[in-house]
Short mmCIF file of C-alpha atoms in Angstrom, two decimals:
data_model
loop_
_atom_site.label_atom_id
_atom_site.label_comp_id
_atom_site.label_asym_id
_atom_site.label_seq_id
_atom_site.Cartn_x
_atom_site.Cartn_y
_atom_site.Cartn_z
CA MET F 20 72.45 86.45 -57.81
CA GLN F 21 71.58 82.82 -57.08
CA PRO F 22 71.39 80.14 -59.75
CA ALA F 23 68.02 80.28 -61.50
CA SER F 24 67.79 76.59 -60.77
CA MET F 25 66.47 77.04 -57.33
CA LEU F 26 63.20 78.43 -59.16
CA GLU F 27 62.22 75.27 -60.57
CA VAL F 28 61.02 73.94 -57.74
CA HIS F 29 58.29 76.56 -58.00
CA GLY F 30 57.87 76.04 -61.37
CA ILE F 31 59.92 78.46 -63.20
CA ILE F 32 62.61 77.45 -66.04
CA HIS F 33 64.80 79.19 -67.91
CA PRO F 34 64.29 82.71 -65.93
CA GLY F 35 66.79 85.33 -67.23
CA HIS F 36 68.89 86.41 -64.61
CA VAL F 37 67.42 85.89 -60.84
CA TYR F 38 68.32 88.28 -57.71
CA TRP F 39 67.77 87.25 -54.70
CA ASN F 40 66.86 89.25 -51.71
CA PRO F 41 68.62 92.06 -52.64
CA SER F 42 69.23 95.15 -50.94
CA VAL F 43 66.96 98.29 -50.82
CA SER F 44 69.78 100.48 -52.29
CA ALA F 45 70.09 97.85 -55.50
CA LEU F 46 66.32 97.50 -55.71
CA TYR F 47 66.53 101.26 -56.12
CA SER F 48 69.03 101.19 -58.58
CA GLU F 49 67.42 98.33 -60.95
CA SER F 50 63.69 99.95 -60.41
CA ILE F 51 65.48 103.04 -61.54
CA ARG F 52 67.26 101.77 -64.63
CA ARG F 53 64.85 99.64 -65.80
CA GLY F 54 62.40 102.82 -65.73
CA GLU F 55 59.76 101.20 -63.44
CA GLY F 56 60.22 104.60 -61.00
CA SER F 57 61.78 107.86 -60.12
CA LEU F 58 64.09 109.29 -57.27
CA ALA F 59 61.76 112.25 -55.70
CA GLU F 60 63.28 114.72 -53.41
CA GLY F 61 64.90 113.90 -49.81
CA GLY F 62 64.96 109.69 -51.33
CA PRO F 63 61.71 107.92 -51.74
CA LEU F 64 61.29 105.85 -54.89
CA VAL F 65 57.82 107.00 -56.69
CA CYS F 66 55.79 104.40 -58.87
CA SER F 67 53.31 104.26 -61.22
CA THR F 68 50.64 101.19 -60.64
CA GLY F 69 48.78 102.07 -63.90
CA ILE F 70 45.14 101.76 -64.38
CA HIS F 71 45.18 99.89 -61.37
CA THR F 72 45.03 102.10 -58.69
CA GLY F 73 43.35 99.95 -55.80
CA ARG F 74 42.06 96.10 -54.73
CA SER F 75 40.59 94.59 -57.11
CA PRO F 76 38.13 92.52 -55.14
CA ASP F 77 36.09 91.03 -58.01
CA ASP F 78 39.43 89.23 -59.14
CA LYS F 79 40.31 87.82 -56.09
CA PHE F 80 39.80 83.85 -55.96
CA ILE F 81 40.46 80.38 -53.68
CA VAL F 82 40.82 77.05 -55.58
CA LEU F 83 38.36 74.92 -54.20
CA GLU F 84 40.02 71.37 -53.15
CA PRO F 85 39.39 68.64 -50.31
CA SER F 86 41.71 70.31 -47.85
CA THR F 87 40.38 73.55 -47.54
CA GLU F 88 36.90 72.98 -48.92
CA GLN F 89 34.40 72.66 -45.64
CA HIS F 90 36.27 76.03 -43.58
CA VAL F 91 36.26 78.96 -46.14
CA TRP F 92 33.57 81.22 -46.28
CA TRP F 93 32.47 80.70 -49.96
CA GLY F 94 30.39 83.17 -51.65
CA LYS F 95 30.93 86.63 -52.91
CA VAL F 96 34.09 87.44 -50.95
CA ASN F 97 35.75 84.19 -51.46
CA ARG F 98 34.92 82.80 -54.92
CA ALA F 99 35.71 79.54 -56.09
CA ILE F 100 38.32 78.48 -59.19
CA ASP F 101 38.21 75.10 -60.03
CA ARG F 102 41.71 72.77 -59.61
CA GLU F 103 41.91 72.49 -63.66
CA ARG F 104 41.50 75.84 -64.58
CA PHE F 105 43.55 77.33 -61.77
CA GLY F 106 45.90 74.76 -63.56
CA LEU F 107 45.90 76.28 -66.96
CA LEU F 108 46.59 79.61 -65.11
CA GLN F 109 49.59 78.20 -63.17
CA LYS F 110 50.92 76.58 -66.05
CA THR F 111 50.69 79.89 -68.44
CA THR F 112 51.82 81.78 -65.55
CA LEU F 113 55.20 80.17 -65.28
CA GLN F 114 55.48 80.13 -68.70
CA SER F 115 55.47 83.80 -68.83
CA LEU F 116 58.75 83.75 -66.87
CA THR F 117 60.61 82.43 -69.16
CA LYS F 118 64.29 84.45 -70.41
CA LYS F 119 63.02 87.43 -68.17
CA ASP F 120 64.85 88.53 -65.01
CA LEU F 121 63.40 87.85 -61.86
CA PHE F 122 63.59 89.02 -58.05
CA VAL F 123 63.06 87.16 -54.99
CA GLN F 124 62.31 88.30 -51.22
CA ASP F 125 62.62 85.66 -48.73
CA CYS F 126 60.41 87.20 -45.85
CA PHE F 127 58.72 86.23 -42.51
CA VAL F 128 55.46 87.24 -42.04
CA GLY F 129 54.40 87.19 -38.28
CA ALA F 130 56.57 89.24 -35.34
CA ASP F 131 55.55 86.02 -32.60
CA PRO F 132 58.41 83.25 -34.05
CA ALA F 133 55.90 80.62 -32.46
CA TYR F 134 52.94 81.44 -35.60
CA ARG F 135 55.65 83.71 -38.09
CA LEU F 136 54.97 82.32 -41.47
CA SER F 137 57.71 81.74 -43.62
CA VAL F 138 56.99 83.33 -47.10
CA ARG F 139 59.25 83.65 -50.89
CA VAL F 140 58.02 86.61 -53.00
CA ILE F 141 58.87 86.32 -56.39
CA THR F 142 58.02 89.61 -58.83
CA GLU F 143 58.91 90.37 -62.21
CA ARG F 144 59.29 94.42 -61.21
CA ALA F 145 62.33 95.42 -59.03
CA TRP F 146 60.01 98.18 -57.12
CA HIS F 147 57.56 95.01 -55.99
CA SER F 148 60.31 93.58 -54.32
CA LEU F 149 61.82 96.40 -53.06
CA PHE F 150 57.61 96.59 -51.26
CA ALA F 151 57.98 93.15 -50.23
CA ARG F 152 61.23 94.00 -48.33
CA THR F 153 59.90 97.05 -46.41
CA MET F 154 56.62 95.12 -46.05
CA PHE F 155 57.23 91.79 -44.64
CA LEU F 156 60.02 90.95 -42.57
CA PRO F 157 63.00 90.36 -44.36
CA VAL F 158 65.89 87.79 -44.05
CA PRO F 159 69.23 89.93 -44.30
CA ALA F 160 70.05 91.37 -47.67
CA GLY F 161 72.21 89.15 -50.14
CA GLN F 162 71.22 86.51 -48.09
CA ARG F 163 68.83 83.51 -48.96
CA SER F 164 66.91 81.52 -46.34
CA ASP F 165 66.69 77.93 -45.84
CA GLU F 166 66.99 75.55 -48.72
CA GLN F 167 63.91 73.91 -48.23
CA VAL F 168 60.99 75.70 -49.72
CA PRO F 169 59.17 78.36 -47.93
CA GLU F 170 55.60 77.67 -45.92
CA PHE F 171 54.09 80.24 -49.07
CA THR F 172 55.09 81.33 -51.88
CA VAL F 173 53.69 84.29 -53.77
CA ILE F 174 54.84 85.14 -57.95
CA ASP F 175 53.29 88.18 -58.68
CA VAL F 176 53.43 89.17 -62.33
CA PRO F 177 51.61 92.01 -63.86
CA SER F 178 52.44 91.57 -67.67
CA MET F 179 50.37 88.35 -67.45
CA GLU F 180 46.97 88.84 -68.26
CA ALA F 181 44.16 86.36 -67.84
CA ASP F 182 41.26 85.30 -69.91
CA PRO F 183 38.38 84.73 -68.61
CA HIS F 184 36.86 81.99 -71.56
CA ILE F 185 39.94 79.90 -70.42
CA HIS F 186 40.92 80.59 -66.48
CA GLY F 187 37.41 80.97 -65.27
CA THR F 188 38.44 84.36 -64.01
CA LYS F 189 35.87 87.75 -64.10
CA SER F 190 38.87 89.64 -65.81
CA ASN F 191 42.04 90.12 -66.79
CA VAL F 192 43.29 91.05 -63.79
CA PHE F 193 43.53 87.60 -60.91
CA ILE F 194 44.76 87.14 -57.24
CA VAL F 195 43.87 83.02 -56.81
CA VAL F 196 45.49 81.50 -53.98
CA ASP F 197 45.90 78.25 -53.97
CA PHE F 198 46.36 76.50 -49.96
CA SER F 199 47.12 73.06 -51.31
CA GLN F 200 49.89 74.01 -52.82
CA ARG F 201 50.67 76.92 -50.49
CA LEU F 202 50.59 79.28 -53.36
CA VAL F 203 49.29 82.77 -54.30
CA LEU F 204 49.10 84.27 -58.49
CA ILE F 205 49.24 87.66 -59.09
CA GLY F 206 48.48 89.21 -62.94
CA GLY F 207 47.09 91.57 -64.78
CA THR F 208 47.62 94.41 -61.22
CA SER F 209 50.39 96.57 -60.50
CA TYR F 210 48.91 97.98 -57.65
CA ALA F 211 51.49 96.52 -54.67
CA GLY F 212 48.84 96.28 -52.11
CA GLU F 213 47.48 92.87 -53.56
CA ILE F 214 50.77 91.25 -52.66
CA LYS F 215 50.42 92.45 -48.77
CA LYS F 216 46.46 91.41 -48.85
CA SER F 217 46.96 88.22 -50.63
CA LEU F 218 49.48 86.58 -47.49
CA PHE F 219 47.04 88.69 -45.15
CA SER F 220 44.10 86.59 -46.19
CA VAL F 221 46.46 83.61 -45.61
CA MET F 222 46.79 84.29 -42.42
CA ASN F 223 43.55 84.58 -41.57
CA TYR F 224 42.98 81.73 -42.70
CA LEU F 225 45.46 79.57 -40.84
CA LEU F 226 45.97 81.21 -37.73
CA PRO F 227 42.27 80.73 -36.13
CA LEU F 228 42.73 77.07 -36.92
CA ARG F 229 45.78 77.50 -34.46
CA ASN F 230 43.32 79.43 -32.11
CA VAL F 231 44.80 82.79 -32.60
CA PHE F 232 42.90 85.96 -33.77
CA PRO F 233 44.13 87.22 -36.79
CA MET F 234 42.36 91.34 -37.15
CA HIS F 235 42.83 93.99 -39.72
CA CYS F 236 43.59 96.68 -36.80
CA SER F 237 46.69 99.18 -36.13
CA ALA F 238 48.20 98.78 -32.09
CA ASN F 239 50.18 100.64 -30.12
CA VAL F 240 51.39 101.09 -26.53
CA GLY F 241 51.68 103.58 -24.07
CA GLU F 242 54.39 104.22 -21.07
CA ARG F 243 52.39 102.11 -18.65
CA GLY F 244 52.10 99.59 -21.08
CA ASP F 245 48.59 99.88 -21.85
CA VAL F 246 47.75 98.12 -25.29
CA ALA F 247 45.21 99.63 -27.62
CA LEU F 248 44.00 97.95 -30.50
CA PHE F 249 42.50 100.10 -33.41
CA PHE F 250 40.06 98.17 -35.98
CA GLY F 251 39.10 100.03 -39.62
CA LEU F 252 38.70 99.96 -43.11
CA SER F 253 41.17 101.94 -45.05
CA GLY F 254 40.66 105.53 -45.25
CA THR F 255 38.69 105.43 -41.62
CA GLY F 256 41.82 106.49 -39.32
CA LYS F 257 43.72 104.11 -38.65
CA THR F 258 47.63 104.65 -39.25
CA THR F 259 46.95 108.04 -38.41
CA LEU F 260 45.33 107.30 -35.17
CA SER F 261 47.53 104.69 -34.14
CA SER F 262 51.15 107.15 -34.81
CA VAL F 263 51.40 108.98 -32.89
CA ALA F 264 54.31 110.50 -30.32
CA ASN F 265 53.26 109.71 -26.91
CA ARG F 266 52.47 105.67 -27.55
CA SER F 267 54.54 103.70 -29.44
CA LEU F 268 53.70 101.84 -32.69
CA ILE F 269 53.21 98.06 -32.73
CA GLY F 270 51.83 97.96 -36.04
CA ASP F 271 49.76 99.89 -38.21
CA ASP F 272 47.61 97.22 -39.85
CA GLU F 273 47.36 93.33 -39.34
CA HIS F 274 47.91 91.84 -36.17
CA GLY F 275 47.26 88.63 -34.61
CA TRP F 276 46.08 88.46 -30.37
CA SER F 277 47.60 84.56 -28.89
CA ASP F 278 47.25 83.75 -25.47
CA GLU F 279 51.47 85.69 -25.12
CA GLY F 280 49.78 88.83 -26.56
CA VAL F 281 49.33 90.70 -29.94
CA PHE F 282 51.89 90.81 -32.24
CA ASN F 283 52.62 92.62 -35.70
CA PHE F 284 52.18 90.30 -39.13
CA GLU F 285 54.72 93.18 -40.86
CA GLY F 286 57.67 95.16 -41.05
CA GLY F 287 57.06 98.15 -42.85
CA CYS F 288 53.02 100.63 -42.77
CA TYR F 289 51.03 100.63 -45.48
CA ALA F 290 49.89 104.41 -45.40
CA LYS F 291 47.54 106.71 -47.44
CA MET F 292 49.28 109.70 -48.52
CA ILE F 293 46.92 112.01 -50.23
CA ARG F 294 46.53 115.59 -48.52
CA LEU F 295 48.99 114.33 -45.95
CA SER F 296 49.97 117.75 -43.26
CA PRO F 297 53.30 117.97 -41.87
CA GLU F 298 50.86 119.69 -38.71
CA GLU F 299 48.39 116.70 -38.34
CA GLU F 300 50.44 113.72 -39.26
CA PRO F 301 53.78 114.49 -39.01
CA GLN F 302 55.60 111.29 -38.45
CA ILE F 303 53.63 110.22 -41.54
CA TYR F 304 54.60 112.68 -43.31
CA SER F 305 58.26 112.67 -42.60
CA THR F 306 58.45 109.28 -44.38
CA THR F 307 57.68 110.99 -47.85
CA ARG F 308 60.97 112.47 -47.49
CA ARG F 309 63.40 109.73 -46.63
CA PHE F 310 65.20 107.37 -48.86
CA GLY F 311 64.24 103.59 -48.23
CA THR F 312 60.25 104.67 -48.70
CA VAL F 313 58.17 103.84 -52.01
CA LEU F 314 55.29 105.92 -52.85
CA GLU F 315 52.30 104.74 -55.26
CA ASN F 316 50.92 107.25 -57.60
CA VAL F 317 52.24 109.83 -55.92
CA ALA F 318 52.59 113.22 -58.37
CA ILE F 319 55.96 114.44 -58.89
CA ASP F 320 57.46 117.39 -60.54
CA ALA F 321 60.09 115.42 -62.90
CA VAL F 322 62.38 118.64 -63.14
CA THR F 323 62.81 119.43 -59.45
CA GLY F 324 61.80 116.14 -57.77
CA LYS F 325 59.36 117.63 -55.48
CA LEU F 326 55.99 116.12 -54.53
CA ASN F 327 52.89 117.12 -54.72
CA LEU F 328 50.83 114.92 -51.52
CA ASP F 329 47.88 117.23 -52.90
CA ASP F 330 47.26 115.85 -56.35
CA ASP F 331 44.48 113.52 -56.54
CA ARG F 332 44.08 113.24 -60.92
CA VAL F 333 45.17 109.81 -60.53
CA THR F 334 43.63 108.66 -57.62
CA GLU F 335 42.65 109.89 -54.19
CA ASN F 336 44.10 106.39 -53.15
CA THR F 337 47.65 107.53 -53.32
CA ARG F 338 50.19 104.99 -50.89
CA GLY F 339 53.25 104.91 -49.82
CA ALA F 340 55.17 102.49 -47.59
CA TYR F 341 57.63 102.44 -45.24
CA PRO F 342 60.03 100.69 -42.56
CA ILE F 343 58.19 100.55 -39.42
CA SER F 344 61.24 102.04 -37.75
CA PHE F 345 60.62 105.29 -39.97
CA ILE F 346 58.11 105.48 -37.15
CA ASN F 347 60.15 106.97 -34.36
CA ASN F 348 58.76 105.55 -31.87
CA SER F 349 57.91 101.69 -33.09
CA VAL F 350 58.45 98.96 -31.27
CA PRO F 351 61.29 96.83 -32.53
CA SER F 352 60.20 93.68 -31.41
CA GLY F 353 56.61 93.71 -33.06
CA ARG F 354 54.85 92.44 -30.09
CA GLY F 355 52.74 93.80 -27.15
CA GLY F 356 50.85 92.70 -23.99
CA HIS F 357 47.11 92.02 -23.96
CA PRO F 358 45.13 94.96 -24.71
CA ASP F 359 43.10 97.52 -22.39
CA THR F 360 41.36 99.41 -24.96
CA ILE F 361 39.66 98.37 -28.48
CA VAL F 362 38.65 101.08 -30.74
CA MET F 363 36.35 101.06 -33.56
CA LEU F 364 36.41 103.29 -36.46
CA THR F 365 34.33 104.18 -38.81
CA ALA F 366 33.80 106.97 -40.94
CA ASP F 367 29.81 107.50 -41.35
CA ALA F 368 28.39 108.82 -44.52
CA PHE F 369 25.07 109.44 -43.35
CA GLY F 370 26.12 112.15 -40.58
CA VAL F 371 24.16 110.47 -37.63
CA MET F 372 26.44 107.96 -36.13
CA PRO F 373 27.79 109.88 -32.47
CA PRO F 374 31.72 110.36 -32.39
CA VAL F 375 32.08 108.09 -29.24
CA ALA F 376 29.97 105.13 -27.85
CA LYS F 377 30.61 102.50 -25.25
CA LEU F 378 30.07 99.53 -26.13
CA SER F 379 28.55 96.43 -24.24
CA PRO F 380 31.14 92.93 -25.13
CA GLU F 381 27.89 91.99 -26.79
CA ALA F 382 27.56 95.57 -28.52
CA ALA F 383 31.29 95.26 -29.72
CA MET F 384 30.57 91.67 -31.70
CA TYR F 385 27.31 92.78 -32.96
CA HIS F 386 29.72 95.88 -34.70
CA PHE F 387 32.54 93.64 -35.09
CA LEU F 388 30.28 91.35 -37.52
CA SER F 389 28.81 94.27 -39.26
CA GLY F 390 31.69 96.56 -40.41
CA TYR F 391 30.37 99.50 -40.67
CA THR F 392 31.76 102.68 -42.83
CA ALA F 393 31.77 104.38 -45.99
CA LYS F 394 34.43 103.31 -49.28
CA VAL F 395 36.32 106.14 -49.36
CA ALA F 396 37.61 107.33 -52.55
CA GLY F 397 39.93 105.37 -54.81
CA THR F 398 40.91 102.31 -52.16
CA GLU F 399 38.82 100.37 -54.48
CA LYS F 400 37.68 100.76 -58.50
CA GLY F 401 35.12 102.55 -59.01
CA VAL F 402 34.35 104.06 -55.94
CA SER F 403 34.84 107.87 -56.89
CA GLU F 404 33.26 108.99 -53.38
CA PRO F 405 32.13 107.78 -49.86
CA THR F 406 29.77 105.18 -49.92
CA ALA F 407 27.91 103.25 -46.81
CA THR F 408 28.85 99.63 -46.58
CA PHE F 409 28.97 97.06 -44.39
CA SER F 410 32.38 94.81 -44.75
CA ALA F 411 32.48 91.63 -41.87
CA CYS F 412 34.78 92.04 -39.66
CA PHE F 413 36.01 95.80 -40.81
CA GLY F 414 37.97 93.75 -43.56
CA ALA F 415 35.33 90.83 -44.99
CA PRO F 416 37.01 90.84 -48.37
CA PHE F 417 40.77 88.94 -46.18
CA MET F 418 38.35 86.98 -44.06
CA ILE F 419 38.48 83.44 -45.11
CA HIS F 420 36.44 81.64 -42.20
CA HIS F 421 32.95 82.41 -41.81
CA PRO F 422 32.87 85.91 -39.47
CA SER F 423 30.81 84.32 -36.75
CA VAL F 424 34.70 82.43 -36.39
CA TYR F 425 36.27 85.39 -35.90
CA ALA F 426 33.40 87.13 -33.89
CA ARG F 427 33.91 83.98 -31.62
CA LEU F 428 37.63 84.86 -31.01
CA LEU F 429 37.33 88.37 -30.57
CA GLY F 430 34.52 87.93 -27.55
CA GLU F 431 36.58 85.32 -26.51
CA CYS F 432 39.49 87.81 -25.73
CA ILE F 433 37.02 90.39 -24.41
CA SER F 434 35.93 88.19 -21.92
CA LYS F 435 39.40 86.50 -20.64
CA HIS F 436 41.26 90.02 -20.62
CA LYS F 437 38.16 92.58 -19.26
CA VAL F 438 38.90 94.45 -22.19
CA HIS F 439 37.37 98.25 -22.92
CA VAL F 440 35.66 98.46 -26.36
CA TRP F 441 34.66 101.73 -28.01
CA LEU F 442 32.83 103.00 -31.43
CA VAL F 443 34.46 106.12 -32.43
CA ASN F 444 33.08 108.00 -35.93
CA THR F 445 35.97 109.55 -37.79
CA GLY F 446 33.64 110.61 -40.82
CA TRP F 447 30.64 113.11 -41.30
CA THR F 448 29.01 115.78 -38.60
CA GLY F 449 26.20 118.40 -39.29
CA GLY F 450 24.62 116.38 -41.87
CA ALA F 451 25.53 113.92 -44.68
CA TYR F 452 28.29 113.36 -47.08
CA GLY F 453 28.13 116.61 -49.41
CA GLN F 454 26.11 118.74 -46.51
CA GLY F 455 27.64 118.26 -43.42
CA HIS F 456 32.02 118.21 -42.62
CA ARG F 457 33.72 115.98 -41.64
CA ILE F 458 34.55 115.33 -37.66
CA GLY F 459 37.81 117.37 -37.33
CA LEU F 460 41.01 115.56 -36.69
CA GLY F 461 41.53 117.46 -33.53
CA ASP F 462 38.62 116.48 -32.09
CA THR F 463 38.88 112.74 -32.99
CA ARG F 464 42.81 112.43 -31.03
CA ALA F 465 40.78 114.28 -28.15
CA ILE F 466 38.54 111.71 -28.36
CA VAL F 467 40.45 108.48 -28.23
CA GLU F 468 43.54 109.84 -25.69
CA SER F 469 40.44 109.88 -23.39
CA LEU F 470 39.70 106.79 -24.48
CA LEU F 471 42.99 105.22 -23.73
CA SER F 472 43.86 107.08 -20.48
CA GLY F 473 40.59 105.95 -19.53
CA ALA F 474 38.89 109.29 -18.73
CA LEU F 475 35.61 108.07 -19.97
CA ASN F 476 35.52 104.66 -18.46
CA ASP F 477 33.11 105.99 -15.46
CA VAL F 478 31.67 108.94 -17.42
CA ARG F 479 27.68 109.07 -17.61
CA CYS F 480 26.21 107.73 -20.57
CA GLU F 481 23.25 108.66 -22.61
CA ARG F 482 21.38 105.61 -24.48
CA ASP F 483 20.60 106.51 -28.28
CA MET F 484 17.29 104.60 -28.83
CA ILE F 485 17.89 104.75 -32.29
CA PHE F 486 21.11 103.01 -32.47
CA ASN F 487 20.94 101.81 -28.96
CA LEU F 488 24.48 102.97 -28.09
CA GLU F 489 25.92 104.27 -24.73
CA ILE F 490 26.90 108.14 -25.76
CA PRO F 491 28.96 109.72 -22.83
CA THR F 492 27.70 113.65 -21.94
CA GLU F 493 31.33 114.79 -21.62
CA CYS F 494 34.58 114.13 -22.91
CA PRO F 495 37.88 116.63 -21.83
CA ASN F 496 38.52 118.63 -24.48
CA VAL F 497 35.85 118.71 -26.62
CA LYS F 498 32.77 120.74 -26.69
CA ASN F 499 30.02 118.54 -25.60
CA GLU F 500 27.42 119.49 -28.39
CA ILE F 501 29.39 117.85 -31.11
CA LEU F 502 29.10 114.28 -28.76
CA GLN F 503 25.28 114.03 -29.76
CA PRO F 504 24.72 113.94 -33.43
CA ARG F 505 21.36 114.94 -33.61
CA SER F 506 22.28 118.32 -32.57
CA THR F 507 24.47 119.21 -34.87
CA TRP F 508 22.17 118.86 -37.53
CA VAL F 509 20.27 121.99 -38.80
CA ASN F 510 16.96 119.99 -38.87
CA GLY F 511 16.29 117.41 -36.57
CA ALA F 512 13.73 115.55 -38.14
CA ASP F 513 16.11 115.46 -41.01
CA TYR F 514 18.62 113.48 -38.98
CA ASP F 515 15.86 111.33 -38.01
CA ASP F 516 14.85 110.58 -40.90
CA LYS F 517 18.71 109.32 -42.39
CA ALA F 518 19.27 107.61 -38.93
CA ARG F 519 16.16 105.81 -39.16
CA THR F 520 17.30 104.79 -43.05
CA LEU F 521 20.98 103.68 -41.46
CA ALA F 522 19.62 102.04 -38.69
CA GLY F 523 17.32 99.78 -41.16
CA MET F 524 20.58 99.35 -43.14
CA PHE F 525 22.40 97.64 -39.82
CA VAL F 526 19.25 95.48 -39.36
CA ASP F 527 18.67 93.94 -43.27
CA ASN F 528 22.48 93.45 -43.35
CA PHE F 529 22.85 91.31 -39.82
CA ARG F 530 20.36 88.96 -40.76
CA ALA F 531 23.53 87.16 -42.64
CA PHE F 532 24.79 86.71 -39.42
CA GLU F 533 21.53 86.20 -37.23
CA SER F 534 21.42 81.72 -37.27
CA GLU F 535 25.06 82.06 -36.20
CA THR F 536 24.56 84.81 -33.41
CA GLU F 537 23.46 84.78 -29.63
CA ALA F 538 20.33 86.74 -28.85
CA GLY F 539 22.29 89.57 -26.43
CA ILE F 540 24.66 89.87 -29.25
CA ARG F 541 21.57 90.38 -31.98
CA GLN F 542 19.58 92.84 -29.27
CA ALA F 543 22.46 95.27 -28.97
CA GLY F 544 22.44 96.38 -32.29
CA PRO F 545 20.12 99.37 -33.47
CA ARG F 546 16.40 98.99 -33.33
#
């Protein structure tokens, strides 16, 4: 333990015991001793997040102040809170920590030393400290970073609830970023993903100011040094498709792309655990049997300690946080060169998007700005089944600048490095959700393998006249008939109706970006 007075710089006065950069084993012991989690067969720690089993996007705020006012994309995604009300919330939150035991992790976000951010994560729960130590790049156990204050601080207090009438929040949950103080306050929720995503949002603000492209994507590299990026929202397959035996994993969720190449923001992975299969996802499945993995809301037998990954009674959004080193062929440096291939993943709930389509640079920017997919059950409160949605940059909830800022950076990177870009649908075929079926993982893997090998770079394509997409006429190890989604439907007229409906949604959604984009980009979308 370190002197409690070291937290005074953060406004925390007279806390209880302060545990500074405790080891994984020490955090296991504290979590179990305090009744925060259970030890499962094989070694993972299983914890419950209570009523909040996913992110609370409506409870995210940014303090409105002069230094950031002109840069933030204010609105539904980035809600403003005034300094006065935030000051009240901050004061009450810090006072709530008096005489309370606290856990501190000094970490870094960003594997590239030129762009990494030093952060301090202060939590009231041991398992949240373990989560932070797992997900970020920690200093050695038992040590502390430089005496100076870190560049950003996260204070996570699930027991502290906001009062909307006093603090100006939407509910008792709050995730608030104050860039002037370089501070994140989280309260009212035990969902650990809020810690991870708040710092992703911070990087999404800071890096574009340095002309570095922050990305919600996974990344891996082949034996030839060929780097691939996988964009997509939760549930579209980023983690599953990038964690494969024949390629080395750079990272599974958050990256930056600088003049030197790509770099992981994190030191861990945060994967969905529901219905994992040892046959189809062996690497990720194996992490559920290891000491050092933190499992959220996964069912466990209280007597035997055995896990049931198929149990969704609490939530579909069961999660596991584990060190990226648990993936056998991960890249220790967390860095790679410039990408050769970009795969944009979507889970189409209408069942009308093709399994794979080639994108021109203009089409790539169009679909990046659109960010079409389906919200998968459980990733957000109130979502019980897949619902069509558009999320700019495949991660609008985490984007602080206007989406056009990130699209410009993407376009510049594609043009400069001559990257092949593809749209891959991991959603439904043969009908809409409830009628058709999910595209087989085996087919998706075969498609992705062909994309990364370059086998489809020169294949003949046919243009889809509704979605304005170039669809390959063949793909190794994939039946030709599934490449054209209309042919998988029993009734072609029903397909046409659904396709036109979705195309209209694309057009309506893109109107928000028309004034910020060139004609070539606007014309590259559905018609």
